[in-house]
Amino acid sequence: MSTSPNQEFTEKVLKAYSDIDNPRLKSVISILIKHLHACVKEMRVTDQEWEFAWDFMKRMAEKTSPLGNEFLFFADVMGLSQLIEILNHGEQEQPVGVALLGPFFRADAPFRERGASIASDDAPGARVRISGRVFEFESNAPIEGAILDIWQAAANGLYENQDEQQPDYHLRGRFRTDKNGTFELIALMPTTYRIPDDGPVGEFLKIAKRPPIRPAHIHVIVSAPGYETLVTQIFVKGDPDIEDDVVFTASQNMVGDFKPEGDAFRLTYDFPLKRGISTMPKAPIPA
Ligand code: BEZ
Ligand code: FE
């Protein structure tokens, strides 16, 4: 039976990294060492398990390309991406919830006219006309010139970058609010889809008996100078899949009431922004 490594070993490793100049990096590394060492001791990781772990990371690296980052998928399905979003941007009283960005955000989507559709005329699926208002959370004042960056999967469950049949930047677009803070656009009625599960993360989900399902949603980033950028998603009120989002994002503070209107749908949805610094998230795939 092997002996338990004592605390002195961890202290020695901590000391070896105590000369990092950047105080934030120094603190992060020290916390990482403490927690990783504690994990390994609590798990009593065997040689075979350690070999499996580094081989799993190697396979995640092999699966990663400019079009998909397996490490990001792993963080998403472990709840880490959503946790970081909530830590940095979530607040109790916030009426519209914050969501992870997801791996399929592309920067530089085309600006489209008010009322335009992000779906090509021949794209299968029902349409939804979405309108609403962007306003300052603290004062309720309308925000003119706010930008809604919106993207969604096609009815076959694939984003444009995953599907050669779709035109470039299909189901993506940017819209500006008018002087009353309002916007209007047409999208596809969102449908449930499967996230890619043909890599190590997919294997892991199978072992965990977790279906790789994302409830139907539309992604939206709302930004305006002087306001904290809101990264969110709109889910469909009453969708039972909301409870089983594979990436732990869907929640009742991000549901829209999609009302049938003829053979299409109608949604009114408002976005409150808090005063703050306007930043845009880094796109995981190239423009
Ligand atoms: C998405 O909503 O696009 C997404 C989020 C996390 C993992 C995979 C897909
Ligand atoms: Fe998505």
JSON list of C-alpha atoms and ligand atoms in Angstrom, two decimals, residues 73 76 100 102-104 151 159 193 195-196 214 217 219 233 247, ligand 1:
[
{"chain": "A", "resi": 73, "resn": "PHE", "atom": "CA", "xyz": [-17.47, 21.78, -25.38]},
{"chain": "A", "resi": 76, "resn": "ASP", "atom": "CA", "xyz": [-19.93, 23.66, -21.54]},
{"chain": "A", "resi": 100, "resn": "LEU", "atom": "CA", "xyz": [-23.08, 30.93, -22.20]},
{"chain": "A", "resi": 102, "resn": "GLY", "atom": "CA", "xyz": [-21.71, 28.68, -27.19]},
{"chain": "A", "resi": 103, "resn": "PRO", "atom": "CA", "xyz": [-19.13, 27.50, -29.70]},
{"chain": "A", "resi": 104, "resn": "PHE", "atom": "CA", "xyz": [-20.91, 28.76, -32.82]},
{"chain": "A", "resi": 151, "resn": "TRP", "atom": "CA", "xyz": [-27.81, 33.55, -34.61]},
{"chain": "A", "resi": 159, "resn": "TYR", "atom": "CA", "xyz": [-25.42, 26.05, -37.74]},
{"chain": "A", "resi": 193, "resn": "TYR", "atom": "CA", "xyz": [-30.97, 20.12, -31.76]},
{"chain": "A", "resi": 195, "resn": "ILE", "atom": "CA", "xyz": [-24.67, 19.20, -30.14]},
{"chain": "A", "resi": 196, "resn": "PRO", "atom": "CA", "xyz": [-21.78, 17.44, -31.94]},
{"chain": "A", "resi": 214, "resn": "ARG", "atom": "CA", "xyz": [-30.05, 21.64, -26.51]},
{"chain": "A", "resi": 217, "resn": "HIS", "atom": "CA", "xyz": [-33.28, 28.56, -28.66]},
{"chain": "A", "resi": 219, "resn": "HIS", "atom": "CA", "xyz": [-28.80, 33.26, -29.42]},
{"chain": "A", "resi": 233, "resn": "GLN", "atom": "CA", "xyz": [-30.59, 33.01, -25.43]},
{"chain": "A", "resi": 247, "resn": "VAL", "atom": "CA", "xyz": [-24.99, 22.69, -21.13]},
{"chain": "B", "resi": 1, "resn": "BEZ", "atom": "C1", "xyz": [-25.05, 26.25, -28.77]},
{"chain": "B", "resi": 1, "resn": "BEZ", "atom": "O1", "xyz": [-26.04, 26.63, -28.21]},
{"chain": "B", "resi": 1, "resn": "BEZ", "atom": "O2", "xyz": [-24.86, 26.62, -29.90]},
{"chain": "B", "resi": 1, "resn": "BEZ", "atom": "C2", "xyz": [-24.12, 25.30, -28.05]},
{"chain": "B", "resi": 1, "resn": "BEZ", "atom": "C3", "xyz": [-23.75, 25.57, -26.75]},
{"chain": "B", "resi": 1, "resn": "BEZ", "atom": "C4", "xyz": [-22.88, 24.71, -26.11]},
{"chain": "B", "resi": 1, "resn": "BEZ", "atom": "C5", "xyz": [-22.39, 23.58, -26.76]},
{"chain": "B", "resi": 1, "resn": "BEZ", "atom": "C6", "xyz": [-22.78, 23.32, -28.06]},
{"chain": "B", "resi": 1, "resn": "BEZ", "atom": "C7", "xyz": [-23.66, 24.18, -28.71]}
]
